[in-house]
Coordinates of C-alpha atoms in Angstrom, one line a residue:
X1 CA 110.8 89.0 125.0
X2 CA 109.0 91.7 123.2
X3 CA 108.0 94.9 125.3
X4 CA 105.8 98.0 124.4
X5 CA 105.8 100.6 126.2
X6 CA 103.3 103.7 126.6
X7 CA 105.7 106.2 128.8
X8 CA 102.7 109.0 129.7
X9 CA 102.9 112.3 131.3
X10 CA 100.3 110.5 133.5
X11 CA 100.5 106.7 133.5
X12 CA 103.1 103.6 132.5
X13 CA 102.0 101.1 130.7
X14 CA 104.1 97.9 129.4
X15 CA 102.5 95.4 127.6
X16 CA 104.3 91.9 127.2
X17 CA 104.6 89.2 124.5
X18 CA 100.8 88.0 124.0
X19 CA 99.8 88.7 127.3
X20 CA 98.8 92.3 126.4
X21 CA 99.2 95.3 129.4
X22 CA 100.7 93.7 132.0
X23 CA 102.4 96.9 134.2
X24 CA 99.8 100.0 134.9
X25 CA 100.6 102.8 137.2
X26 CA 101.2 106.5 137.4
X27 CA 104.2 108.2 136.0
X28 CA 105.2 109.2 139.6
X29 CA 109.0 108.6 141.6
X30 CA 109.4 109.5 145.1
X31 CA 112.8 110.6 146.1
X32 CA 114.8 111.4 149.5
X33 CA 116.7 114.5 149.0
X34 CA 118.6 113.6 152.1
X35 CA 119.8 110.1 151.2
X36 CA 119.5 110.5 148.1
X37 CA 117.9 107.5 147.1
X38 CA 114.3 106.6 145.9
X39 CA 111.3 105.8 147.8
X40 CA 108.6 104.6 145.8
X41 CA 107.4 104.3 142.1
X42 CA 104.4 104.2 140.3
X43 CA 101.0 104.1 142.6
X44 CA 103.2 103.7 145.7
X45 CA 104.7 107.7 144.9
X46 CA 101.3 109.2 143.5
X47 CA 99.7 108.4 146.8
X48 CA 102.4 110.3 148.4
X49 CA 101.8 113.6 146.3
X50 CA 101.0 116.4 148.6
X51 CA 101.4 114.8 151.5
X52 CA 104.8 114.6 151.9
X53 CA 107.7 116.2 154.3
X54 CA 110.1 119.1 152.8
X55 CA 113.2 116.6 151.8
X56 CA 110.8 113.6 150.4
X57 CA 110.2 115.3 146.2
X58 CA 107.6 113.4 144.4
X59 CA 108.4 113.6 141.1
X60 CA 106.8 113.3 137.6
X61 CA 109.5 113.0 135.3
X62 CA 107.8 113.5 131.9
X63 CA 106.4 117.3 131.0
X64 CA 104.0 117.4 128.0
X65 CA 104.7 114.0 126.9
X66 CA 108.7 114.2 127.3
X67 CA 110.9 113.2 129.7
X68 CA 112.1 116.0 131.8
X69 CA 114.0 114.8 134.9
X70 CA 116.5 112.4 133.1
X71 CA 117.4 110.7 135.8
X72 CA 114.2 110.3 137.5
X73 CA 113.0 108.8 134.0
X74 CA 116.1 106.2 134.3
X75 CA 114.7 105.0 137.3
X76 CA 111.4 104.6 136.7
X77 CA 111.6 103.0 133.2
X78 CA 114.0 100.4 134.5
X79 CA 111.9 99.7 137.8
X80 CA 108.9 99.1 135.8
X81 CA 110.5 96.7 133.5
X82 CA 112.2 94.7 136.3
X83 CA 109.2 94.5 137.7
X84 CA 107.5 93.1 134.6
X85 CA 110.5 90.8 133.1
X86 CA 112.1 89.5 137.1
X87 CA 115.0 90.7 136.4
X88 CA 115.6 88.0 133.9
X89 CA 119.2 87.8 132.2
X90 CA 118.1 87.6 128.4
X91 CA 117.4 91.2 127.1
X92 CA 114.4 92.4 125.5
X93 CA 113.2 94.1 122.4
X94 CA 111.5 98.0 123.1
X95 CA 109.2 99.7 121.1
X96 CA 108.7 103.2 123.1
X97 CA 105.5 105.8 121.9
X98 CA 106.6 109.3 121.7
X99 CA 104.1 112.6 120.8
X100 CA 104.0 113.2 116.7
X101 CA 105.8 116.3 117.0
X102 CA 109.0 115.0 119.5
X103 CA 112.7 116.5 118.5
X104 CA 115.5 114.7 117.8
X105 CA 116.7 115.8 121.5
X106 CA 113.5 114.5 123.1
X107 CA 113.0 111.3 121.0
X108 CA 117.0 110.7 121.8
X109 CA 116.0 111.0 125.6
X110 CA 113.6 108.3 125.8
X111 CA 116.4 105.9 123.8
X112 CA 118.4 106.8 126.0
X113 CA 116.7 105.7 128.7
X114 CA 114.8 102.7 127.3
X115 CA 118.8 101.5 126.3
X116 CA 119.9 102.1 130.2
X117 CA 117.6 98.7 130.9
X118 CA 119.6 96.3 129.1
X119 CA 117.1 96.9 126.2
X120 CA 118.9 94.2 123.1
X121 CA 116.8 96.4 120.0
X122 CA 114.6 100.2 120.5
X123 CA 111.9 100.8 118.6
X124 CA 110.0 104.4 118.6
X125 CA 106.4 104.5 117.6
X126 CA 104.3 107.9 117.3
X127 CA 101.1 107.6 119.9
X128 CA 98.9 108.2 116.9
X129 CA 99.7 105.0 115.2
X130 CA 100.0 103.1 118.0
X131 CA 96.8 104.3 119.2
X132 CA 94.6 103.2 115.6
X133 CA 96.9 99.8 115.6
X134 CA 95.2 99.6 119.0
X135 CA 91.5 100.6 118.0
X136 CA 92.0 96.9 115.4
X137 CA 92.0 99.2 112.6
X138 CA 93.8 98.2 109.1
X139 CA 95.9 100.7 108.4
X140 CA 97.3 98.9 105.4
X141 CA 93.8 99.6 103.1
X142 CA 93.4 102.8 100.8
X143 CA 91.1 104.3 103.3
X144 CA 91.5 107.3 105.8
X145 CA 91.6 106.4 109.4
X146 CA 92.1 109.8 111.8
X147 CA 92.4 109.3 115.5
X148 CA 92.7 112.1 118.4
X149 CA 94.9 110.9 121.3
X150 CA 94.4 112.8 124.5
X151 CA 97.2 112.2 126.7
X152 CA 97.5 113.6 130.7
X153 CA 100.7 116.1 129.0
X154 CA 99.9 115.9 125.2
X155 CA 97.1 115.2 122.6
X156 CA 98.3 113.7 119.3
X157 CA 96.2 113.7 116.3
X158 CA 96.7 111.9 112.6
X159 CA 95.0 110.7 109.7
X160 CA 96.3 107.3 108.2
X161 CA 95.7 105.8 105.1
X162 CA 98.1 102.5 103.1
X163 CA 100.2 102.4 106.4
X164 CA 101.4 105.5 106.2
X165 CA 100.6 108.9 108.4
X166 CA 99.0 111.7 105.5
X167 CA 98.4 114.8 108.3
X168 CA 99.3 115.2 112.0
X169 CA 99.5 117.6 114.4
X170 CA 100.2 117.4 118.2
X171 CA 99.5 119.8 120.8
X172 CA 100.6 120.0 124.4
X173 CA 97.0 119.8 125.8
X174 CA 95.3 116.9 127.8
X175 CA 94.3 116.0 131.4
X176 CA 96.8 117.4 133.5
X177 CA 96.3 120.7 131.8
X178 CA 92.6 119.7 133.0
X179 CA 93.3 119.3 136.4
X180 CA 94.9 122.7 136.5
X181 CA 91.9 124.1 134.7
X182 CA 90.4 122.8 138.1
X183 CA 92.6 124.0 140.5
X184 CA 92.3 127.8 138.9
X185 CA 88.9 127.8 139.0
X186 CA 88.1 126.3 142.4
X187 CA 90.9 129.3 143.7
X188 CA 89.2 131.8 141.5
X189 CA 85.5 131.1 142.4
X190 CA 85.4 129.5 145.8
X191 CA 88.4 130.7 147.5
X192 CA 89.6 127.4 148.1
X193 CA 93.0 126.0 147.0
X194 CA 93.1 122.4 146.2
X195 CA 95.5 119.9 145.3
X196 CA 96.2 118.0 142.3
X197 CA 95.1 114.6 143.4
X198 CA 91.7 116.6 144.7
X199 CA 91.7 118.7 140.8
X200 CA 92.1 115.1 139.2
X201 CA 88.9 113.0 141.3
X202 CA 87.0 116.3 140.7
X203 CA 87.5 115.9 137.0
X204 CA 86.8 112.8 136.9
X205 CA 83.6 112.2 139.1
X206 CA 82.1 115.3 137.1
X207 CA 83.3 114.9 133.7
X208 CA 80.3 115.9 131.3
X209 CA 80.8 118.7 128.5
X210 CA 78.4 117.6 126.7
X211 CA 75.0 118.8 128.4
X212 CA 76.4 119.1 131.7
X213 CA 73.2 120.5 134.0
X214 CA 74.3 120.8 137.3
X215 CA 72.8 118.0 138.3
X216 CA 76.3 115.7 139.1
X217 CA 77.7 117.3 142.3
X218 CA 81.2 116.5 144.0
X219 CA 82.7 118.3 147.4
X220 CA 86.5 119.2 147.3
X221 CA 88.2 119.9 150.6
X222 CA 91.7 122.2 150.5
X223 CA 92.9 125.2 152.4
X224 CA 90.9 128.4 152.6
X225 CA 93.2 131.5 151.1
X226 CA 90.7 133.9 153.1
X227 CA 91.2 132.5 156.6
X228 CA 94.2 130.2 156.0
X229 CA 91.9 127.5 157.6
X230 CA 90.7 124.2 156.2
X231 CA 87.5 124.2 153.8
X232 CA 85.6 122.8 151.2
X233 CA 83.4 123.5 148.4
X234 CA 80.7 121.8 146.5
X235 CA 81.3 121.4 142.1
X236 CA 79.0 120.7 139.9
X237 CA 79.6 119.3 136.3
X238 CA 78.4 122.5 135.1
X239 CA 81.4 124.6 137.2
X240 CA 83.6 121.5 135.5
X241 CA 82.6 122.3 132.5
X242 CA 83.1 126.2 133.2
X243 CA 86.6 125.4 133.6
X244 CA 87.9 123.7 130.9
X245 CA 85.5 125.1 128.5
X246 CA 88.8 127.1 127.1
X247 CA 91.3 124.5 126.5
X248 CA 88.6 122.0 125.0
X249 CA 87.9 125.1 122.5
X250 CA 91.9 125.1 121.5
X251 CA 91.5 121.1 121.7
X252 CA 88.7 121.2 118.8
X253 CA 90.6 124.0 116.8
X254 CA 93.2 121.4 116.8
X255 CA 91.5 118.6 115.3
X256 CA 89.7 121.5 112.8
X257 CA 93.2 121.8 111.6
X258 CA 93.9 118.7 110.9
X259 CA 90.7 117.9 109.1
X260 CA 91.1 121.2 106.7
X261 CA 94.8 119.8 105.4
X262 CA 93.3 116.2 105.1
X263 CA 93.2 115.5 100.9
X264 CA 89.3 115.5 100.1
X265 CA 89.1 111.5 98.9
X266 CA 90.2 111.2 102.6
X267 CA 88.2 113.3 103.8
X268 CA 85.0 111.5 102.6
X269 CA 86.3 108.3 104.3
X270 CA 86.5 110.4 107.7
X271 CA 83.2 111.2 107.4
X272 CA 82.0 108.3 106.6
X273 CA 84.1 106.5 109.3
X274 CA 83.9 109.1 111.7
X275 CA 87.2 110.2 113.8
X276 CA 88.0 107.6 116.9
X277 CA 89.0 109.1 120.5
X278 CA 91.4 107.3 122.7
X279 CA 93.2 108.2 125.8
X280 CA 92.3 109.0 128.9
X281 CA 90.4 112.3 127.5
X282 CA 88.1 110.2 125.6
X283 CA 86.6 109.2 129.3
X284 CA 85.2 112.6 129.3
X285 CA 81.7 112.1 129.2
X286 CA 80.2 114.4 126.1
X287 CA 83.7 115.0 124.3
X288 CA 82.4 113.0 121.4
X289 CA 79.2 114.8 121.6
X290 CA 80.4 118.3 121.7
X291 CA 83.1 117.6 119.0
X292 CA 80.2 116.0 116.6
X293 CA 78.6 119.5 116.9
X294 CA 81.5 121.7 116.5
X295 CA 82.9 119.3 113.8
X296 CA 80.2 118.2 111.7
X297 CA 81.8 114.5 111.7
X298 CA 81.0 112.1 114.2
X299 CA 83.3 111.4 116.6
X300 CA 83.3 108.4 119.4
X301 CA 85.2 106.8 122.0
X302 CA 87.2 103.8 120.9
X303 CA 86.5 101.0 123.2
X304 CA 89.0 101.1 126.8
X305 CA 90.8 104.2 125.0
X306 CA 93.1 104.4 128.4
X307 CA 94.8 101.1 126.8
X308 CA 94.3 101.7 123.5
X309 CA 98.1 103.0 122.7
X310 CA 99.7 100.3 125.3
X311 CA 97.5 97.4 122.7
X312 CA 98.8 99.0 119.7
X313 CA 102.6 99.7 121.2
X314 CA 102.9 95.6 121.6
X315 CA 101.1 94.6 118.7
X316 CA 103.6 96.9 116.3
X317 CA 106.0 94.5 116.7
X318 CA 103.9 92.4 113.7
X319 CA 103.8 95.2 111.8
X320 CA 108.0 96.3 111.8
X321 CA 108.7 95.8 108.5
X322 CA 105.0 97.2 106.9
X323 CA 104.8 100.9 108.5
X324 CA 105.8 103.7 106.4
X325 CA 106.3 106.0 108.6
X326 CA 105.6 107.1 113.0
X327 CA 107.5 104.1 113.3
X328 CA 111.2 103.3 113.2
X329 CA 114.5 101.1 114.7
X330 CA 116.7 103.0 116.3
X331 CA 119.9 101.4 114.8
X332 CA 119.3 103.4 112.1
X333 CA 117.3 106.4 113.3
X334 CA 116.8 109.9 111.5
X335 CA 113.1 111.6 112.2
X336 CA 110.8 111.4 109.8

């Protein structure tokens, strides 16, 4: 059996054989402190986030697109994959996505872990590639192929040409850095405190950078810091917009950077081509249009970005012996 797996700050996913994603669920364990053993993973656990009594933790054990609670990571990984192989004897082969910019320490952390399953061969992919091999693109032609990945911890971005990465650059920016955009700005303005689960539905039911207008609206209930009482207040996509206006700035920087080291033949391909979102951030109604105008290049959604990098994790396993580089076997592993 032949397992991909996109290990997010944010979600799991694990795509199988021909069968394509087959496991998605947030990157969340539950754990009793008391007993010492654990609770719930996955969608089970994020539903418990804020909610929970002093010795239950909810834990998200990647930061930024790395694992951060080793243990918790352990866990999780090897609970999702029971889950998708039954526990069967025979041991599978693991291709893992990791940011662009990973160490050696944090790319050794997620072998680690992915070996602690039983896992026969490890693979690590960079999200960049996996993400174009998702979009269908062929990255084998003479032809520049750039891609921005916005993750919930990191957003990766590359430009591809003859199988091989030519420029990258990853920056530890995406939609949990959103949500706490959110939360500050709510505290700030309103008064209110909100959670993360409240930050996260806000974002989402009022995503629009693009024009936002005020005309999408969305009530968030928390605690009020002036009275210490419950209270809400009313968003609209235009106080959404307010918020993350500064991190989407540092976002587009990002990809400016990338674009001014790009070599001009490829350059002209990219513009002709345009540059392809994916991730969860490429839900963000507008982010393609704002980027077009700060950019000069068009820029678009890929079609279901969220799954992009999960359909490009399992179909690298056709392409092991073809990439030049963002992709490598673990038997013999030295960064690129």
């Amino acid at each position: 059996m032949n397992i991909g797996i996109d290990l997010g700050t944010a979600n799991i996913m694990i795509t199988s054989g021909a069968k394509g994603v087959v496991f998605y669920e947030p990157s969340v364990v539950a754990f009793n402190k008391r007993t010492e053993e654990i609770i719930a993973v996955g969608m089970d656990a994020y539903k418990m986030i804020g909610k929970t009594p002093e010795y239950i933790a909810v834990i998200r054990p990647l930061c930024d697109g790395v694992i951060s609670d080793y243990d918790m990571a352990d866990t999780m990984i090897k609970e999702c994959i029971d889950r998708v192989t039954g526990k069967q004897i025979f041991m599978p082969n693991i291709i893992i996505c990791v940011p662009s910019l990973a160490t050696d320490v944090e790319c050794r952390a997620v072998v680690d872990a992915a070996r602690k399953t039983g896992a026969r061969k490890v693979y690590l992919i960079e999200e960049p590639v996996a993400a174009l091999l998702g979009t269908g693109a062929d990255l084998s032609l003479p032809r520049g192929r750039m891609v921005v990945d916005i993750g919930g911890g990191t957003t990766d971005i590359a430009v591809m040409s003859m199988n091989g990465i030519v420029v990258k650059n990853s920056v530890k920016l995406g939609g949990n850095l959103f949500d706490r955009d959110m939360i500050k700005y709510v505290r700030n303005r309103f008064r209110i405190e909100i959670g993360e689960r409240t930050a996260e539905n806000a974002k989402i039911a009022l995503a629009q950078v693009g024009s936002p207008d005020g005309s999408k609206k969305f009530t968030v209930r928390g605690k009020n810091l002036v009275t210490g009482m419950p209270g809400e207040a009313e968003l609209t996509d235009f106080d959404m917009y307010k918020a993350v206006k500064d991190d989407l700035a540092k976002l587009i920087e990002t990809v400016r950077g990338v674009l001014e080291q790009c070599p001009p033949e490829l350059s002209g391909d990219i513009y002709d081509d345009g540059i392809v979102l994916t991730g969860g951030g490429a839900l963000i109604a507008g982010l393609g249009e704002l980027m077009t105008k700060e950019l000069g290049v068009r820029v678009y959604p890929a079609d279901d970005p969220i799954r992009c990098v999960a359909r490009g994790t399992g179909n690298a396993f056709r392409y092991i012996d073809v990439l030049r580089n963002g992709f490598e076997k673990i038997s013999n592993y030295n960064r690129i």
